């Protein structure tokens, strides 16, 4: 059941969720990591650009990581990621939001330096129940190739 | 005491910390947001590319947000951020690490569309006690200008 590099082809990969986010989770994350008033205080949030209590952008990213894990990373021969090449917060995460995560494969190629490893570049977009995009990120993932694939094909 | 756009000039801004990270915090974050074996299981982590238990990259980003808050965002007329233009995980976050955050101002300019708002682009680098860089991110922050600054200067 484990997904390897060979299972990732450019194009739409899947849509995962819903993942429910509570007010308590938003407040707990903000208290620990991002205690800015717009993430903790309803009144201050109403006066901010966010127009009401909104989760930290880093909370949303962390939730997207969990949705990726539940959606496919948890059953993928994943070896981690060197970073994120693009990360945009587009609309506020609200208490009670039910999120979906759309995953698109932008590119899948074998690593030049490590022929047993594939680099799968994904674009992840989280959306609320209205379909509004909240956050978009593009990230390379390192995924192991199927056993023997490197020897068979000599890289590609 | 509130910092406004006028307080941010290109160049080194400050070094903040230390911020201690415990094994319990690493495990708790991983269990909630990123339950990959290398973030939860010592034995699996030893066999992974990370070579031992390591915190989630998203945990490190969230800790860096907290260090920014404690270092200067908490006393800055900050209006949030539209995203991150570059994010690289360079070395593993380990249990017991004492982190420092180096903040450099890359650019500070007035918003074209909103003359009361400045855009301050920061480069944040988190380092462990050995000085090894763990994560680097470049991010634009929206910061309010000093009251009356837009009228005085008519933008710039």
Short mmCIF file of C-alpha atoms in Angstrom, two decimals:
data_model
loop_
_atom_site.label_atom_id
_atom_site.label_comp_id
_atom_site.label_asym_id
_atom_site.label_seq_id
_atom_site.Cartn_x
_atom_site.Cartn_y
_atom_site.Cartn_z
CA UNK A 1 0.00 0.00 0.00
CA UNK A 2 3.04 2.29 0.31
CA UNK A 3 3.17 4.97 -2.38
CA UNK A 4 6.55 5.49 -4.05
CA UNK A 5 7.84 8.09 -6.49
CA UNK A 6 6.28 6.15 -9.39
CA UNK A 7 2.78 6.88 -8.01
CA UNK A 8 3.14 10.64 -8.45
CA UNK A 9 2.43 12.03 -11.94
CA UNK A 10 1.95 15.67 -12.90
CA UNK A 11 -1.69 16.74 -12.63
CA UNK A 12 -4.41 16.82 -9.97
CA UNK A 13 -3.57 14.29 -7.23
CA UNK A 14 -6.48 14.46 -4.81
CA UNK A 15 -8.70 16.48 -2.53
CA UNK A 16 -8.51 15.61 1.17
CA UNK A 17 -10.64 16.46 4.19
CA UNK A 18 -12.81 17.86 5.60
CA UNK A 19 -10.76 18.87 8.63
CA UNK A 20 -12.70 20.80 11.27
CA UNK A 21 -10.97 23.64 13.14
CA UNK A 22 -12.33 24.80 16.49
CA UNK A 23 -12.07 28.16 18.23
CA UNK A 24 -10.31 26.40 21.11
CA UNK A 25 -7.62 25.05 18.75
CA UNK A 26 -7.10 28.50 17.22
CA UNK A 27 -6.73 30.11 20.65
CA UNK A 28 -4.42 27.36 21.97
CA UNK A 29 -2.06 27.56 18.98
CA UNK A 30 -2.00 31.36 19.12
CA UNK A 31 -1.28 31.37 22.87
CA UNK A 32 1.71 29.08 22.33
CA UNK A 33 3.19 30.33 19.05
CA UNK A 34 1.61 33.54 17.73
CA UNK A 35 -0.04 35.61 20.47
CA UNK A 36 -0.87 38.59 18.27
CA UNK A 37 -4.20 40.21 19.25
CA UNK A 38 -5.95 39.28 15.98
CA UNK A 39 -5.42 35.59 16.82
CA UNK A 40 -6.45 35.79 20.50
CA UNK A 41 -8.83 38.67 21.13
CA UNK A 42 -12.20 38.90 19.35
CA UNK A 43 -12.48 42.68 19.81
CA UNK A 44 -8.94 43.48 18.62
CA UNK A 45 -9.42 41.06 15.71
CA UNK A 46 -12.56 42.90 14.60
CA UNK A 47 -10.58 46.14 14.36
CA UNK A 48 -7.71 44.44 12.43
CA UNK A 49 -7.35 43.83 8.69
CA UNK A 50 -8.67 40.30 9.33
CA UNK A 51 -12.09 41.67 10.42
CA UNK A 52 -12.62 39.09 13.18
CA UNK A 53 -10.86 36.32 15.09
CA UNK A 54 -8.60 34.39 12.71
CA UNK A 55 -6.11 31.57 13.20
CA UNK A 56 -2.38 32.17 12.84
CA UNK A 57 -1.04 31.56 9.36
CA UNK A 58 1.42 29.11 10.92
CA UNK A 59 -1.48 27.24 12.48
CA UNK A 60 -3.05 26.93 9.04
CA UNK A 61 0.25 25.64 7.58
CA UNK A 62 0.52 23.11 10.39
CA UNK A 63 -3.06 21.94 9.78
CA UNK A 64 -2.27 21.61 6.06
CA UNK A 65 0.72 19.43 7.01
CA UNK A 66 -1.65 17.23 9.03
CA UNK A 67 -4.10 17.06 6.13
CA UNK A 68 -1.26 16.05 3.80
CA UNK A 69 -0.22 13.39 6.30
CA UNK A 70 -3.75 12.02 6.62
CA UNK A 71 -4.33 12.32 2.88
CA UNK A 72 -1.23 10.63 1.50
CA UNK A 73 2.10 11.36 3.25
CA UNK A 74 1.28 8.81 5.97
CA UNK A 75 1.30 6.03 3.36
CA UNK A 76 4.08 7.45 1.16
CA UNK A 77 7.78 6.52 1.27
CA UNK A 78 8.39 10.17 2.17
CA UNK A 79 11.85 11.34 3.19
CA UNK A 80 10.95 14.90 4.12
CA UNK A 81 11.21 18.24 2.38
CA UNK A 82 13.99 20.82 2.04
CA UNK A 83 11.58 23.76 2.27
CA UNK A 84 8.78 25.68 0.63
CA UNK A 85 9.27 27.68 -2.54
CA UNK A 86 6.05 29.69 -2.28
CA UNK A 87 3.64 30.30 0.59
CA UNK A 88 0.72 32.70 0.41
CA UNK A 89 -1.93 33.42 3.01
CA UNK A 90 -4.97 34.47 1.00
CA UNK A 91 -7.92 34.64 3.39
CA UNK A 92 -8.44 34.22 7.16
CA UNK A 93 -8.84 30.86 8.92
CA UNK A 94 -12.03 31.20 11.00
CA UNK A 95 -13.26 29.30 14.06
CA UNK A 96 -15.48 26.43 12.91
CA UNK A 97 -14.01 26.21 9.41
CA UNK A 98 -14.19 22.84 7.67
CA UNK A 99 -11.12 22.72 5.46
CA UNK A 100 -10.42 20.79 2.28
CA UNK A 101 -6.92 20.40 0.84
CA UNK A 102 -6.46 20.23 -2.93
CA UNK A 103 -3.15 18.67 -3.94
CA UNK A 104 -1.71 19.05 -7.42
CA UNK A 105 1.56 17.50 -8.63
CA UNK A 106 3.52 20.18 -10.46
CA UNK A 107 6.56 18.07 -11.32
CA UNK A 108 8.03 14.63 -10.55
CA UNK A 109 11.69 13.96 -11.31
CA UNK A 110 14.50 11.73 -10.11
CA UNK A 111 17.15 13.44 -7.98
CA UNK A 112 20.35 14.06 -9.90
CA UNK A 113 22.56 13.47 -6.88
CA UNK A 114 20.61 10.52 -5.43
CA UNK A 115 19.15 8.21 -8.10
CA UNK A 116 17.11 6.28 -5.50
CA UNK A 117 15.18 9.42 -4.57
CA UNK A 118 12.46 11.29 -6.44
CA UNK A 119 11.58 14.96 -6.06
CA UNK A 120 7.83 15.52 -6.22
CA UNK A 121 6.82 19.18 -6.34
CA UNK A 122 3.31 19.68 -4.97
CA UNK A 123 0.97 22.65 -4.88
CA UNK A 124 -1.34 22.49 -1.85
CA UNK A 125 -4.36 24.75 -1.56
CA UNK A 126 -6.53 24.80 1.55
CA UNK A 127 -10.13 25.97 1.13
CA UNK A 128 -13.01 26.65 3.48
CA UNK A 129 -16.51 25.16 3.01
CA UNK A 130 -17.39 28.01 0.62
CA UNK A 131 -14.48 26.95 -1.61
CA UNK A 132 -12.49 30.12 -0.83
CA UNK A 133 -8.72 29.52 -0.98
CA UNK A 134 -7.12 30.30 2.40
CA UNK A 135 -3.50 29.30 1.77
CA UNK A 136 -1.49 28.07 -1.16
CA UNK A 137 1.98 26.56 -0.93
CA UNK A 138 4.37 24.97 -3.38
CA UNK A 139 6.84 22.53 -1.90
CA UNK A 140 9.28 19.86 -3.09
CA UNK A 141 8.91 16.49 -1.35
CA UNK A 142 11.57 13.80 -1.37
CA UNK A 143 10.01 10.40 -2.08
CA UNK A 144 11.83 7.07 -2.37
CA UNK A 145 11.65 5.24 -5.71
CA UNK A 146 10.28 1.71 -5.97
CA UNK A 147 12.92 -0.86 -4.98
CA UNK A 148 15.09 -1.58 -8.01
CA UNK A 149 13.74 1.34 -10.07
CA UNK A 150 17.05 3.19 -10.15
CA UNK A 151 18.94 0.10 -11.35
CA UNK A 152 16.31 -0.73 -14.04
CA UNK A 153 16.17 2.70 -15.56
CA UNK A 154 19.55 4.12 -14.61
CA UNK A 155 17.86 7.33 -13.50
CA UNK A 156 15.83 9.40 -15.95
CA UNK B 1 7.35 52.06 22.85
CA UNK B 2 5.48 50.82 19.77
CA UNK B 3 7.72 50.33 16.74
CA UNK B 4 6.40 51.70 13.45
CA UNK B 5 7.62 51.39 9.88
CA UNK B 6 10.13 54.20 10.48
CA UNK B 7 12.02 52.00 12.97
CA UNK B 8 12.94 49.39 10.34
CA UNK B 9 15.98 50.18 8.19
CA UNK B 10 17.82 47.77 5.89
CA UNK B 11 20.58 45.89 7.71
CA UNK B 12 20.93 43.65 10.76
CA UNK B 13 17.98 44.24 13.12
CA UNK B 14 18.66 42.00 16.09
CA UNK B 15 19.33 38.58 17.52
CA UNK B 16 16.65 37.16 19.81
CA UNK B 17 16.51 34.26 22.24
CA UNK B 18 17.56 31.84 23.51
CA UNK B 19 14.39 29.79 23.22
CA UNK B 20 14.61 26.29 24.69
CA UNK B 21 12.83 23.42 22.92
CA UNK B 22 12.01 20.26 24.87
CA UNK B 23 11.53 16.68 23.66
CA UNK B 24 7.98 16.81 25.05
CA UNK B 25 7.16 19.87 22.92
CA UNK B 26 8.58 18.19 19.80
CA UNK B 27 6.52 15.04 20.41
CA UNK B 28 3.33 16.98 21.23
CA UNK B 29 3.54 19.12 18.09
CA UNK B 30 4.30 16.08 15.93
CA UNK B 31 1.41 14.08 17.40
CA UNK B 32 -1.01 16.89 16.56
CA UNK B 33 0.28 18.17 13.21
CA UNK B 34 3.03 16.04 11.67
CA UNK B 35 3.01 12.43 12.94
CA UNK B 36 5.74 11.18 10.60
CA UNK B 37 7.96 8.55 12.28
CA UNK B 38 11.09 10.75 12.21
CA UNK B 39 9.29 13.28 14.44
CA UNK B 40 7.78 10.76 16.88
CA UNK B 41 9.83 7.57 17.06
CA UNK B 42 13.49 7.61 18.13
CA UNK B 43 14.32 4.33 16.36
CA UNK B 44 12.63 5.25 13.05
CA UNK B 45 14.25 8.69 13.25
CA UNK B 46 17.71 7.14 13.58
CA UNK B 47 17.17 5.24 10.33
CA UNK B 48 15.85 8.36 8.50
CA UNK B 49 17.82 11.09 6.70
CA UNK B 50 17.54 13.16 9.90
CA UNK B 51 19.69 10.64 11.82
CA UNK B 52 17.75 10.93 15.09
CA UNK B 53 14.58 12.42 16.55
CA UNK B 54 13.94 15.85 15.01
CA UNK B 55 11.12 18.34 15.32
CA UNK B 56 8.73 18.99 12.44
CA UNK B 57 9.80 21.80 10.12
CA UNK B 58 6.40 23.38 10.80
CA UNK B 59 7.12 23.26 14.52
CA UNK B 60 10.38 25.11 13.91
CA UNK B 61 8.55 27.74 11.82
CA UNK B 62 5.97 28.17 14.59
CA UNK B 63 8.72 28.56 17.19
CA UNK B 64 10.40 31.17 14.95
CA UNK B 65 7.07 33.04 14.83
CA UNK B 66 7.01 33.01 18.64
CA UNK B 67 10.62 34.23 18.78
CA UNK B 68 9.74 37.05 16.35
CA UNK B 69 6.76 37.93 18.54
CA UNK B 70 8.84 37.97 21.71
CA UNK B 71 11.71 39.76 19.97
CA UNK B 72 9.87 42.62 18.26
CA UNK B 73 6.49 41.84 16.66
CA UNK B 74 4.76 42.05 20.05
CA UNK B 75 5.73 45.74 20.30
CA UNK B 76 5.42 46.57 16.60
CA UNK B 77 2.39 48.11 14.85
CA UNK B 78 2.23 44.91 12.82
CA UNK B 79 -0.68 44.23 10.50
CA UNK B 80 0.25 40.69 9.49
CA UNK B 81 1.95 39.16 6.50
CA UNK B 82 0.74 38.00 3.08
CA UNK B 83 3.07 35.00 3.02
CA UNK B 84 6.64 33.79 2.82
CA UNK B 85 8.76 34.18 -0.29
CA UNK B 86 11.44 31.68 0.72
CA UNK B 87 11.56 28.98 3.37
CA UNK B 88 14.40 26.50 3.73
CA UNK B 89 14.90 23.81 6.35
CA UNK B 90 18.67 23.42 6.60
CA UNK B 91 19.37 21.19 9.61
CA UNK B 92 17.27 19.22 12.12
CA UNK B 93 15.66 20.72 15.23
CA UNK B 94 16.78 18.48 18.13
CA UNK B 95 15.30 17.92 21.60
CA UNK B 96 16.98 20.27 24.06
CA UNK B 97 18.06 22.82 21.43
CA UNK B 98 18.47 26.42 22.58
CA UNK B 99 17.57 28.53 19.58
CA UNK B 100 18.60 32.02 18.61
CA UNK B 101 16.82 34.01 15.88
CA UNK B 102 18.82 36.42 13.73
CA UNK B 103 16.64 39.03 12.02
CA UNK B 104 17.87 41.09 9.10
CA UNK B 105 15.85 43.77 7.30
CA UNK B 106 16.20 43.23 3.57
CA UNK B 107 13.99 46.09 2.42
CA UNK B 108 11.60 48.67 3.88
CA UNK B 109 9.24 50.52 1.59
CA UNK B 110 5.86 52.22 1.71
CA UNK B 111 2.97 50.31 0.16
CA UNK B 112 1.95 51.69 -3.22
CA UNK B 113 -1.72 50.94 -2.70
CA UNK B 114 -1.90 51.95 1.00
CA UNK B 115 0.32 54.94 1.84
CA UNK B 116 -0.27 54.46 5.60
CA UNK B 117 1.32 51.01 5.48
CA UNK B 118 4.94 49.99 5.15
CA UNK B 119 6.22 46.69 3.78
CA UNK B 120 9.23 45.44 5.74
CA UNK B 121 10.92 42.41 4.21
CA UNK B 122 12.78 40.39 6.84
CA UNK B 123 15.15 37.44 6.64
CA UNK B 124 14.90 35.27 9.76
CA UNK B 125 17.48 32.62 10.51
CA UNK B 126 17.15 30.26 13.47
CA UNK B 127 20.36 28.74 14.83
CA UNK B 128 21.16 26.16 17.49
CA UNK B 129 23.67 26.74 20.30
CA UNK B 130 26.51 25.69 17.97
CA UNK B 131 25.53 28.50 15.59
CA UNK B 132 24.33 26.06 12.92
CA UNK B 133 21.49 27.52 10.82
CA UNK B 134 18.36 25.35 11.11
CA UNK B 135 15.84 27.35 9.08
CA UNK B 136 15.90 30.48 6.99
CA UNK B 137 12.85 32.36 5.80
CA UNK B 138 12.25 35.60 3.93
CA UNK B 139 8.92 37.24 4.54
CA UNK B 140 7.23 40.59 3.94
CA UNK B 141 5.59 42.13 7.02
CA UNK B 142 3.00 44.87 6.88
CA UNK B 143 3.79 47.56 9.46
CA UNK B 144 1.83 50.76 10.10
CA UNK B 145 3.63 54.07 9.54
CA UNK B 146 3.96 56.64 12.29
CA UNK B 147 0.77 58.70 12.62
CA UNK B 148 0.90 61.54 10.07
CA UNK B 149 3.91 60.12 8.18
CA UNK B 150 1.96 59.51 4.98
CA UNK B 151 0.61 63.09 4.92
CA UNK B 152 4.05 64.65 5.70
CA UNK B 153 5.98 62.78 3.04
CA UNK B 154 3.27 61.91 0.54
CA UNK B 155 4.66 58.39 0.32
CA UNK B 156 8.15 57.71 -0.97
#
